Coordinates of C-alpha atoms in Angstrom, one line a residue:
M1 CA 130.9 152.5 335.9
D2 CA 130.4 150.8 332.5
R3 CA 132.4 153.5 330.8
T4 CA 135.3 153.1 333.3
K5 CA 135.3 149.3 332.9
K6 CA 135.5 149.7 329.1
L7 CA 138.3 152.1 329.4
A8 CA 140.2 149.8 331.7
E9 CA 139.8 147.0 329.2
S10 CA 140.7 149.0 326.0
L11 CA 143.7 150.7 327.6
A12 CA 144.8 147.4 329.3
I13 CA 145.1 149.1 332.7
K14 CA 146.7 147.0 335.4
N15 CA 148.8 147.3 338.6
I16 CA 146.7 150.2 339.9
S17 CA 148.3 151.9 342.9
V18 CA 146.8 154.7 345.1
K19 CA 149.3 155.9 347.7
R20 CA 148.4 158.5 350.4
T21 CA 151.1 161.2 350.5
K22 CA 150.0 162.7 353.9
T23 CA 147.1 162.5 356.4
D24 CA 145.0 165.5 357.4
K25 CA 142.8 164.5 360.3
N26 CA 140.4 167.3 361.1
E27 CA 137.1 165.8 362.0
D28 CA 135.6 169.1 362.9
K29 CA 135.5 170.1 359.2
E30 CA 132.7 169.0 357.0
Q31 CA 135.0 169.0 353.9
T32 CA 138.6 168.2 353.5
S33 CA 140.9 166.6 350.9
L34 CA 143.3 163.6 350.9
P35 CA 146.4 164.0 348.7
V36 CA 147.4 160.8 346.9
T37 CA 149.6 159.6 344.1
I38 CA 147.8 157.5 341.5
S39 CA 149.8 155.2 339.2
F40 CA 149.0 152.3 336.9
E41 CA 150.3 150.6 333.7
T42 CA 148.6 151.0 330.3
L43 CA 149.4 149.5 326.9
A44 CA 151.0 152.9 326.0
G45 CA 153.2 152.9 329.1
P46 CA 153.0 154.0 332.8
V47 CA 150.7 156.7 334.0
S48 CA 151.3 158.6 337.3
Y49 CA 149.8 161.7 338.7
K50 CA 148.9 163.4 342.0
K51 CA 145.3 164.0 343.0
E52 CA 143.6 165.8 345.8
I53 CA 140.7 163.5 346.8
P54 CA 137.8 165.7 348.0
L55 CA 136.1 164.3 351.1
T56 CA 132.8 165.3 352.5
F57 CA 131.5 164.4 356.0
E58 CA 127.8 163.6 355.7
K59 CA 125.0 161.3 356.6
Q60 CA 123.9 158.7 354.2
K61 CA 121.2 156.1 355.1
D62 CA 121.4 156.9 358.8
T63 CA 125.2 156.6 358.7
E64 CA 127.6 159.5 359.2
N65 CA 131.0 159.1 357.5
W66 CA 133.6 160.6 355.2
Y67 CA 132.6 160.1 351.6
I68 CA 134.6 160.6 348.4
N69 CA 133.2 163.3 346.1
W70 CA 133.9 161.4 342.9
D71 CA 134.3 162.8 339.4
S72 CA 135.7 161.7 336.0
S73 CA 139.2 163.0 336.8
F74 CA 139.7 160.0 339.1
V75 CA 139.9 157.8 336.0
L76 CA 142.5 160.0 334.2
K77 CA 144.0 163.3 335.2
D78 CA 142.1 166.2 333.5
F79 CA 139.5 163.8 332.2
K80 CA 135.9 165.2 332.3
K81 CA 132.6 163.6 331.6
E82 CA 132.2 165.2 328.1
D83 CA 135.7 164.2 327.0
K84 CA 136.7 161.3 324.9
I85 CA 139.7 159.0 325.0
Q86 CA 141.8 158.4 321.8
L87 CA 144.1 155.5 321.5
T88 CA 146.6 155.8 318.6
T89 CA 148.9 153.0 317.3
L90 CA 152.3 154.5 316.4
E91 CA 153.5 152.3 313.5
A92 CA 157.1 151.2 313.5
K93 CA 158.9 151.5 310.1
R94 CA 159.5 148.1 308.7
G95 CA 163.1 147.3 308.0
D96 CA 164.3 146.8 304.4
L97 CA 165.6 143.5 302.9
L98 CA 168.7 144.4 300.9
D99 CA 170.8 142.3 298.5
T100 CA 174.6 141.9 298.7
K101 CA 175.1 145.3 297.0
K102 CA 172.5 147.0 299.3
Q103 CA 169.9 147.2 296.6
P104 CA 166.4 146.9 298.1
L105 CA 164.6 143.5 297.6
A106 CA 161.8 144.7 299.9
T107 CA 161.3 148.2 301.1
T108 CA 158.6 150.7 302.1
G109 CA 157.7 153.1 299.4
T110 CA 154.8 155.5 298.5
G111 CA 151.6 154.0 297.2
Y112 CA 147.9 155.1 297.0
E113 CA 144.9 154.3 299.2
V114 CA 141.7 154.4 297.1
G115 CA 138.4 155.0 298.9
A116 CA 134.9 156.1 298.5
V117 CA 133.5 159.2 300.1
A118 CA 130.3 158.0 301.9
G119 CA 127.2 159.5 300.4
K120 CA 128.9 160.6 297.2
I121 CA 129.2 157.3 295.3
N122 CA 126.5 156.7 292.7
D123 CA 128.1 154.3 290.3
L124 CA 129.0 151.3 292.5
K125 CA 129.0 148.9 289.5
T126 CA 131.8 150.8 287.7
L127 CA 133.8 151.2 290.9
A128 CA 133.5 147.5 291.7
K129 CA 134.7 146.6 288.2
Q130 CA 137.7 148.9 288.4
L131 CA 138.6 147.5 291.9
N132 CA 138.0 143.9 290.8
R133 CA 135.8 143.5 293.8
P134 CA 132.1 142.5 294.2
V135 CA 129.6 145.3 294.5
S136 CA 128.5 143.7 297.8
A137 CA 131.9 144.1 299.3
I138 CA 131.9 147.8 298.7
E139 CA 128.3 148.1 300.0
E140 CA 129.4 146.3 303.1
A141 CA 132.3 148.7 303.7
L142 CA 130.1 151.7 303.2
A143 CA 127.5 150.3 305.6
A144 CA 130.0 149.9 308.5
S145 CA 128.7 151.4 311.8
W146 CA 131.3 154.1 312.0
V147 CA 130.7 155.5 308.5
K148 CA 128.9 158.8 308.2
D149 CA 128.2 160.9 305.0
G150 CA 131.4 162.7 303.9
Q151 CA 133.8 160.2 305.5
F152 CA 136.6 158.5 303.5
V153 CA 136.1 154.7 303.4
P154 CA 139.3 152.9 302.3
L155 CA 138.7 150.2 299.8
K156 CA 142.0 149.2 298.2
T157 CA 145.7 150.1 298.2
Y158 CA 147.9 150.4 295.1
T159 CA 151.6 150.7 294.5
A160 CA 153.3 153.6 292.8
N161 CA 153.4 151.5 289.6
D162 CA 149.6 151.5 289.3
K163 CA 149.3 155.1 288.2
T164 CA 147.2 154.3 285.1
Q165 CA 144.7 152.5 287.3
I166 CA 144.7 155.3 289.8
S167 CA 143.9 157.8 287.0
R168 CA 140.9 155.7 285.9
L169 CA 139.6 155.5 289.5
K170 CA 139.9 159.2 289.9
Q171 CA 137.4 159.7 287.1
I172 CA 134.7 158.1 289.1
D173 CA 132.6 160.5 291.1
G174 CA 132.9 160.0 294.8
V175 CA 136.3 158.3 294.7
S176 CA 139.1 159.8 296.7
V177 CA 142.8 158.9 296.5
K178 CA 145.4 159.4 299.3
E179 CA 149.1 158.8 299.3
T180 CA 150.1 156.1 301.8
E181 CA 153.1 153.9 302.6
V182 CA 153.2 150.6 300.8
R183 CA 155.6 147.6 301.0
T184 CA 157.2 147.3 297.5
Y185 CA 159.3 144.6 295.9
P186 CA 161.6 146.0 293.1
F187 CA 162.5 142.6 291.7
G188 CA 158.9 141.4 291.6
K189 CA 158.4 137.8 290.5
A190 CA 162.1 137.0 290.5
T191 CA 162.3 137.2 294.3
S192 CA 158.6 136.5 295.1
H193 CA 159.1 133.1 296.8
L194 CA 162.3 134.0 298.6
I195 CA 161.2 137.5 299.9
G196 CA 157.5 136.8 300.2
Y197 CA 155.1 139.6 301.2
T198 CA 153.3 141.3 304.1
G199 CA 149.7 141.6 305.1
S200 CA 147.4 142.6 308.0
A201 CA 147.8 140.5 311.1
T202 CA 145.1 137.9 311.7
A203 CA 144.0 136.5 315.0
D204 CA 146.3 133.5 314.4
D205 CA 149.3 135.8 313.7
I206 CA 148.7 137.6 317.0
K207 CA 148.3 134.3 318.9
Q208 CA 151.5 132.7 317.5
S209 CA 153.8 135.7 317.7
K210 CA 156.3 136.0 320.5
Q211 CA 155.9 139.8 320.3
T212 CA 152.8 141.9 320.9
I213 CA 151.0 142.5 317.6
Q214 CA 148.1 144.9 317.1
A215 CA 145.1 143.8 315.1
G216 CA 145.6 144.9 311.5
E217 CA 149.3 145.6 311.9
Q218 CA 151.5 144.6 308.9
V219 CA 153.3 141.4 309.4
G220 CA 155.3 139.0 307.2
K221 CA 153.0 136.4 305.5
R222 CA 155.5 134.5 303.4
G223 CA 159.1 134.1 302.5
L224 CA 161.8 136.0 304.4
E225 CA 159.2 138.6 305.3
Q226 CA 157.7 135.9 307.5
V227 CA 160.9 134.1 308.5
L228 CA 162.6 137.4 309.7
D229 CA 159.4 139.2 310.6
E230 CA 160.2 139.9 314.3
T231 CA 163.5 141.6 313.3
L232 CA 162.0 143.5 310.3
R233 CA 158.8 144.6 312.0
G234 CA 160.2 146.3 315.0
K235 CA 157.7 147.2 317.7
S236 CA 154.7 149.5 317.4
G237 CA 154.1 152.2 319.9
S238 CA 150.9 153.6 321.4
R239 CA 149.6 157.0 322.4
I240 CA 146.7 157.7 324.8
E241 CA 145.1 161.2 324.6
I242 CA 142.1 163.0 326.1
V243 CA 140.2 164.7 323.3
K244 CA 138.3 167.7 324.5
P245 CA 135.0 168.9 322.9
D246 CA 136.9 171.6 321.0
Q247 CA 139.2 168.8 319.6
S248 CA 142.2 169.9 321.6
T249 CA 144.1 167.0 323.2
V250 CA 145.9 166.2 326.5
D251 CA 148.6 163.6 326.4
I252 CA 148.2 160.8 328.9
A253 CA 150.8 158.2 328.0
E254 CA 153.0 157.3 325.0
T255 CA 155.4 154.5 324.1
K256 CA 157.4 155.4 321.1
A257 CA 157.6 153.0 318.2
K258 CA 160.9 151.1 317.7
D259 CA 161.6 150.8 314.0
G260 CA 162.5 147.4 312.5
Q261 CA 166.1 146.6 311.4
D262 CA 167.3 146.5 307.8
I263 CA 168.7 143.0 306.9
Q264 CA 171.3 142.6 304.2
L265 CA 171.3 139.2 302.3
T266 CA 174.1 137.5 300.3
I267 CA 171.6 137.4 297.4
D268 CA 172.8 139.1 294.2
G269 CA 169.5 140.8 293.0
K270 CA 170.7 141.4 289.5
L271 CA 171.9 137.7 289.1
Q272 CA 168.6 136.5 290.6
Q273 CA 166.7 138.6 288.1
T274 CA 168.9 137.3 285.2
T275 CA 168.5 133.7 286.3
Y276 CA 164.7 134.0 286.6
A277 CA 164.5 135.6 283.1
T278 CA 166.6 132.8 281.7
M279 CA 164.1 130.2 282.9
K280 CA 161.3 132.0 281.0
D281 CA 158.6 131.3 283.6
D282 CA 159.0 127.5 283.1
P283 CA 158.1 125.5 286.2
G284 CA 161.4 124.8 288.1
T285 CA 163.9 126.1 290.6
A286 CA 167.4 127.4 290.8
A287 CA 170.2 127.9 293.3
V288 CA 173.5 129.6 292.9
I289 CA 176.3 129.7 295.5
D290 CA 179.8 131.0 295.8
P291 CA 181.8 127.7 296.3
R292 CA 184.6 129.6 297.9
T293 CA 182.5 130.9 300.8
G294 CA 179.1 129.2 300.9
K295 CA 177.3 132.4 300.2
T296 CA 174.0 132.0 298.5
R297 CA 173.7 134.3 295.4
V298 CA 170.5 133.1 293.9
L299 CA 167.5 131.1 295.3
L300 CA 164.4 131.1 293.3
S301 CA 161.3 129.2 292.3
S302 CA 159.6 129.6 288.9
P303 CA 157.1 130.8 287.9
G304 CA 156.8 133.5 290.5
F305 CA 154.0 135.8 291.3
D306 CA 153.6 139.6 291.9
P307 CA 153.9 140.0 295.7
S308 CA 152.4 143.5 295.6
E309 CA 149.0 141.9 294.7
F310 CA 149.0 140.2 298.1
T311 CA 150.4 143.2 300.1
T312 CA 147.8 145.6 298.6
G313 CA 144.9 143.1 298.9
I314 CA 144.3 140.4 296.4
S315 CA 140.8 139.6 295.2
Q316 CA 139.3 136.1 295.7
A317 CA 138.9 135.8 291.9
R318 CA 142.6 136.6 291.3
L319 CA 143.7 134.2 294.1
D320 CA 141.6 131.4 292.5
T321 CA 143.3 132.1 289.1
L322 CA 146.7 131.7 290.7
T323 CA 145.8 128.7 292.7
N324 CA 144.3 126.9 289.7
D325 CA 147.1 127.7 287.3
P326 CA 148.6 124.4 286.2
D327 CA 152.2 125.9 286.5
Q328 CA 151.5 126.5 290.2
P329 CA 153.1 130.0 290.6
L330 CA 152.3 129.9 294.3
L331 CA 154.3 126.7 294.9
N332 CA 157.8 127.3 296.4
R333 CA 159.9 124.7 294.7
F334 CA 163.3 125.6 296.2
T335 CA 162.1 124.5 299.6
S336 CA 161.1 121.1 298.3
A337 CA 163.1 118.1 297.2
F338 CA 163.2 116.3 293.9
A339 CA 164.7 113.1 292.4
P340 CA 168.1 114.5 291.2
G341 CA 168.6 112.0 288.3
S342 CA 172.1 111.8 286.9
T343 CA 173.4 114.9 288.8
Q344 CA 173.7 112.3 291.6
K345 CA 176.4 110.3 289.6
P346 CA 179.4 112.5 290.4
L347 CA 178.4 112.3 294.1
T348 CA 178.1 108.6 293.9
A349 CA 181.5 108.5 292.4
A350 CA 182.8 110.7 295.2
V351 CA 181.4 108.3 297.8
G352 CA 183.2 105.4 296.1
L353 CA 186.5 107.2 295.6
N354 CA 186.6 108.5 299.1
S355 CA 185.9 105.1 300.7
K356 CA 188.5 103.5 298.4
T357 CA 185.9 101.0 297.2
L358 CA 185.5 102.4 293.6
D359 CA 188.3 101.8 291.1
P360 CA 188.0 104.6 288.5
E361 CA 189.9 102.6 285.9
K362 CA 187.9 99.4 286.3
A363 CA 185.9 99.1 283.1
Y364 CA 182.8 97.2 282.2
T365 CA 181.8 95.8 278.8
I366 CA 178.1 96.8 278.4
D367 CA 176.0 95.8 275.4
G368 CA 172.8 97.5 274.3
L369 CA 170.6 100.0 276.1
K370 CA 169.1 97.5 278.6
T371 CA 171.0 95.3 281.0
K372 CA 169.6 92.8 283.6
I373 CA 171.6 92.9 286.8
D374 CA 170.7 90.4 289.5
G375 CA 167.2 90.2 288.1
F376 CA 166.7 94.0 287.8
N377 CA 166.5 95.8 284.5
V378 CA 168.7 98.9 284.1
T379 CA 168.3 101.1 281.1
R380 CA 170.7 103.7 279.7
I381 CA 169.8 106.4 277.2
H382 CA 172.9 106.1 275.0
E383 CA 175.4 103.4 274.3
T384 CA 178.8 104.4 275.8
P385 CA 182.1 104.0 274.0
D386 CA 183.8 100.9 275.4
P387 CA 185.5 100.4 277.8
V388 CA 183.0 101.9 280.3
N389 CA 185.2 103.2 283.1
L390 CA 184.3 106.1 285.5
H391 CA 185.4 108.8 283.1
N392 CA 183.2 107.5 280.2
A393 CA 180.3 106.7 282.5
L394 CA 180.2 110.3 283.7
V395 CA 180.8 111.9 280.3
Y396 CA 178.1 109.8 278.7
S397 CA 175.9 109.4 281.8
D398 CA 175.8 105.6 281.8
N399 CA 173.2 104.2 284.3
V400 CA 174.4 100.7 283.9
Y401 CA 178.0 101.5 284.9
F402 CA 176.8 103.2 288.1
A403 CA 174.4 100.4 288.9
K404 CA 177.1 97.7 288.5
S405 CA 179.9 99.6 290.2
T406 CA 177.7 100.6 293.2
L407 CA 176.4 97.1 293.6
E408 CA 179.7 95.2 293.0
Q409 CA 182.3 97.7 294.3
I410 CA 180.8 100.3 296.7
G411 CA 178.1 98.2 298.5
T412 CA 175.0 99.3 300.3
K413 CA 176.5 100.0 303.7
T414 CA 179.4 102.2 302.4
F415 CA 177.1 104.0 299.9
T416 CA 174.5 104.8 302.6
S417 CA 177.0 106.0 305.1
G418 CA 178.7 108.1 302.3
L419 CA 175.4 109.8 301.4
E420 CA 174.8 110.5 305.1
A421 CA 178.2 112.1 305.3
L422 CA 177.1 114.4 302.4
G423 CA 174.2 115.5 304.5
Y424 CA 171.4 113.3 303.3
G425 CA 168.7 112.8 306.0
E426 CA 170.0 115.8 307.9
K427 CA 168.5 119.3 308.4
I428 CA 170.1 121.8 306.1
P429 CA 171.7 124.5 308.2
F430 CA 170.2 127.4 306.5
T431 CA 168.2 130.6 307.5
Y432 CA 165.3 129.7 305.3
P433 CA 163.6 126.4 306.3
M434 CA 164.3 123.7 303.7
R435 CA 163.1 120.2 303.3
A436 CA 166.0 117.8 304.1
S437 CA 167.3 115.6 301.2
Q438 CA 166.5 111.9 301.6
I439 CA 168.1 108.6 300.6
S440 CA 164.7 107.0 300.8
N441 CA 161.5 107.3 302.6
D442 CA 162.9 105.6 305.7
G443 CA 166.5 106.5 305.2
S444 CA 167.7 103.0 304.3
I445 CA 168.3 101.0 301.1
A446 CA 166.3 97.8 301.3
S447 CA 167.3 95.9 298.1
D448 CA 169.8 95.7 295.3
G449 CA 167.3 97.2 292.9
Q450 CA 166.9 100.2 295.2
L451 CA 170.7 100.5 295.6
M452 CA 171.2 100.6 291.8
D453 CA 168.3 103.1 291.3
T454 CA 169.7 105.4 294.0
S455 CA 173.2 105.3 292.5
Y456 CA 171.9 107.4 289.6
G457 CA 169.4 109.5 291.5
Q458 CA 166.2 107.6 291.1
G459 CA 164.3 105.3 293.4
Q460 CA 163.1 107.1 296.5
M461 CA 166.0 109.5 296.6
L462 CA 165.0 113.2 296.8
T463 CA 167.4 116.1 296.9
N464 CA 166.9 119.8 297.7
I465 CA 168.3 122.1 295.1
L466 CA 170.4 124.2 297.5
H467 CA 171.8 121.0 299.0
L468 CA 172.5 119.7 295.6
V469 CA 174.5 122.7 294.5
S470 CA 176.3 122.8 297.9
M471 CA 177.4 119.2 297.6
Y472 CA 179.1 120.0 294.3
E473 CA 181.4 122.2 296.2
I474 CA 183.5 119.1 297.1
F475 CA 184.8 119.0 293.5
L476 CA 186.1 122.6 293.8
T477 CA 187.2 122.6 297.5
D478 CA 188.8 119.2 297.6
G479 CA 186.2 117.6 299.8
T480 CA 184.6 120.4 301.9
I481 CA 181.0 121.6 302.0
Y482 CA 180.5 125.1 303.5
R483 CA 177.4 125.9 305.4
P484 CA 175.2 127.8 302.9
T485 CA 174.6 131.4 304.2
L486 CA 171.9 133.8 303.4
L487 CA 172.4 136.7 305.8
A488 CA 175.4 139.1 305.1
E489 CA 176.1 139.2 308.8
E490 CA 176.7 135.4 309.0
E491 CA 180.3 134.1 309.1
T492 CA 181.3 132.6 305.8
K493 CA 183.4 129.5 305.1
Q494 CA 181.9 127.7 308.0
V495 CA 182.6 124.1 307.4
W496 CA 179.5 122.0 307.3
K497 CA 181.0 118.7 306.0
K498 CA 184.7 117.9 305.4
D499 CA 187.1 115.2 304.3
L500 CA 184.6 114.0 301.6
L501 CA 187.1 113.8 298.8
E502 CA 190.9 113.8 298.4
A503 CA 192.5 116.5 296.2
K504 CA 193.5 114.0 293.5
D505 CA 190.0 112.5 293.3
A506 CA 188.4 116.0 293.2
A507 CA 190.8 116.9 290.3
L508 CA 189.8 113.6 288.5
I509 CA 186.1 114.4 288.7
R510 CA 186.6 118.0 287.7
N511 CA 188.2 116.7 284.6
D512 CA 185.3 114.4 284.0
L513 CA 182.8 117.3 284.5
Y514 CA 184.6 119.4 282.0
D515 CA 184.5 116.5 279.5
V516 CA 180.8 116.1 280.0
V517 CA 180.3 119.4 278.2
H518 CA 183.3 119.4 275.8
A519 CA 184.0 115.7 275.0
G520 CA 180.7 113.9 275.3
Y521 CA 177.4 114.4 273.5
S522 CA 176.8 117.9 272.1
L523 CA 175.3 120.2 274.8
P524 CA 174.0 123.7 274.6
A525 CA 176.3 124.5 277.5
E526 CA 179.3 124.3 275.2
I527 CA 179.6 128.0 274.3
P528 CA 182.6 129.9 273.0
E529 CA 182.4 132.7 275.7
I530 CA 183.2 130.5 278.7
K531 CA 184.3 127.0 279.4
V532 CA 181.4 125.4 281.2
A533 CA 181.8 122.2 283.3
G534 CA 179.0 120.3 284.9
K535 CA 176.6 117.4 284.9
T536 CA 173.2 116.9 283.3
G537 CA 170.4 114.9 285.0
T538 CA 167.0 113.7 284.0
A539 CA 164.6 112.2 286.6
E540 CA 161.5 110.4 285.3
L541 CA 158.4 110.6 287.4
K542 CA 156.0 107.8 286.5
K543 CA 152.6 107.3 288.0
A544 CA 151.2 103.8 288.5
G545 CA 150.4 102.3 285.1
E546 CA 152.2 104.9 283.1
E547 CA 154.7 103.8 280.5
N548 CA 156.3 107.3 280.2
G549 CA 156.2 109.9 283.0
Q550 CA 157.0 113.5 283.5
E551 CA 160.8 114.3 283.2
N552 CA 162.5 116.9 285.3
G553 CA 165.8 118.2 283.7
F554 CA 168.8 119.3 285.8
F555 CA 172.1 120.8 285.2
V556 CA 174.7 121.7 287.8
G557 CA 177.6 123.6 286.4
Y558 CA 180.4 126.2 286.8
D559 CA 182.9 128.3 284.8
N560 CA 185.9 126.1 284.6
D561 CA 188.3 129.0 284.5
R562 CA 186.8 131.2 287.3
K563 CA 185.2 128.6 289.6
D564 CA 183.5 131.5 291.5
L565 CA 179.9 130.3 291.1
L566 CA 178.1 127.0 291.2
V567 CA 174.7 127.1 289.4
A568 CA 172.0 124.4 289.7
I569 CA 168.8 124.7 287.7
M570 CA 165.9 122.2 287.5
I571 CA 163.1 122.6 284.9
E572 CA 160.0 120.4 285.0
S573 CA 158.5 118.5 282.1
V574 CA 161.5 118.8 279.8
E575 CA 160.1 115.9 277.8
Q576 CA 157.8 118.4 276.2
E577 CA 159.1 119.8 273.0
D578 CA 161.8 117.1 273.3
R579 CA 164.1 119.5 275.2
G580 CA 165.5 117.1 277.9
S581 CA 168.3 118.0 280.4
P582 CA 170.6 119.3 277.6
Y583 CA 168.3 122.3 277.3
V584 CA 168.8 123.0 281.0
S585 CA 172.6 123.0 280.5
G586 CA 172.1 125.9 278.1
L587 CA 170.3 127.9 280.8
V588 CA 173.1 127.4 283.2
A589 CA 175.6 128.5 280.6
D590 CA 173.6 131.6 279.9
V591 CA 173.6 132.5 283.7
L592 CA 177.4 131.9 283.9
K593 CA 178.0 134.0 280.8
S594 CA 175.9 136.8 282.1
H595 CA 177.9 136.7 285.3
A596 CA 181.2 136.7 283.5
N597 CA 180.2 139.8 281.4
R598 CA 179.3 141.9 284.4

């Protein structure tokens, strides 16, 4: 009875039905049989079989009656007392993640499973050192209840790139290596935050999933592996077999695995890799889109990490190293939002021009680097050639001009509604969950000082990097923002926001963005190979009591001739080595140059 109950639980047997197929009433016989059809559901699918139930007429405890002559075959057809039941999970092949040219960003390749042969390992200390695991962890694995001498006990999985390490491990007596399937990530760190990685399903994964997940099954743990997990993972199958004493088997039920689907992205893997290399592992983020369609070509966070470390099993010591790294390689910066600094200025101008409140020719006479406006001090980095109109203010990035023109011409209400029209405070319609950009913590502008700060991308304003680069589309599309897409199957040129700028005003700002690079202060973005246009931005992040804070440098730019890519890069702490946002403009130029030369 105990065995039958355990089988019912482990095989998830339900909906049991026993139907009589005919009746044979012959009470003169001491023995007879009753034909029935037995059926039920299992986790491996339906089971149905016919059975002749043997009946015996006999006396038990002073009662004469027909009794069932029970045996193990009542549980499963052909099942005998000495047999065993084997439940096998049939793994579904996980779908690949592909870039726009169908190059794999995540795929299933060949790796190695390293294990110890129980009873054959003598040098645990050397093995533990090579596996970067405590000796106690290996001892615990070898002491598991199922382990018997001579059995292979898996300890760690490696990718095909770890052949040197595999060779070292093979030199240790008692170590065995088997080929196995491993999730691989050809672009490594460059796509680590976007693609993520897989790992064994935990109790929480099983509980939260809408699909049935088996314990230990590989599931997405981060990035698109997690976001698109249910499509990529497919559905595992199961097989139930009777195992006879001679190891022969009898099939009972089987549900075939349904392989996961491949998913093609709009990401250009080569361009992503180039952009990541250009950033030299500096903390920051980048987004590149095609302004003609809204397709996302690059989306990355720097520095990245090696996703295979997590897929094959990362040690606690290594995880602690990554977690405590001051550059925060595990932090996904492209999902966050940052003060955009002066990259906000062209957008502020667009709000004013589109609302007919900003006169681009109205000029201000501004003296010195600091100006007090309505009791608030506004500082600019450089003195701008007079007169300071919109063109000069953009070319020389004049904070005072934008503070005065937003306060005196645009006004709080028009400015706030203009930012909302650009998508501030609104969920970004994108496959990968992003933090929404914000005007302020509560979405409003409460004072003139806050209005002026916000006009040049400071105050409480925070902008997501993908949203930032998407908003710059209005200068190339004459006022339209396309919904940014990430999946190749998504319809392109879907209008997210429209009528944000008239054609003449878009042309005016395009001219100003070109002059930022070619007529203003010297910028590394001014290169002979291509004509870069764009805007720098520096956001200072001061903590309470600090006179000078961390500076994040931005540049959003494009090739003025081709206009087929918009590139936004943010690098943290550009105040170090006195690099500033001009340094970031050079990175964007390098990316655009690389694209032009392909």
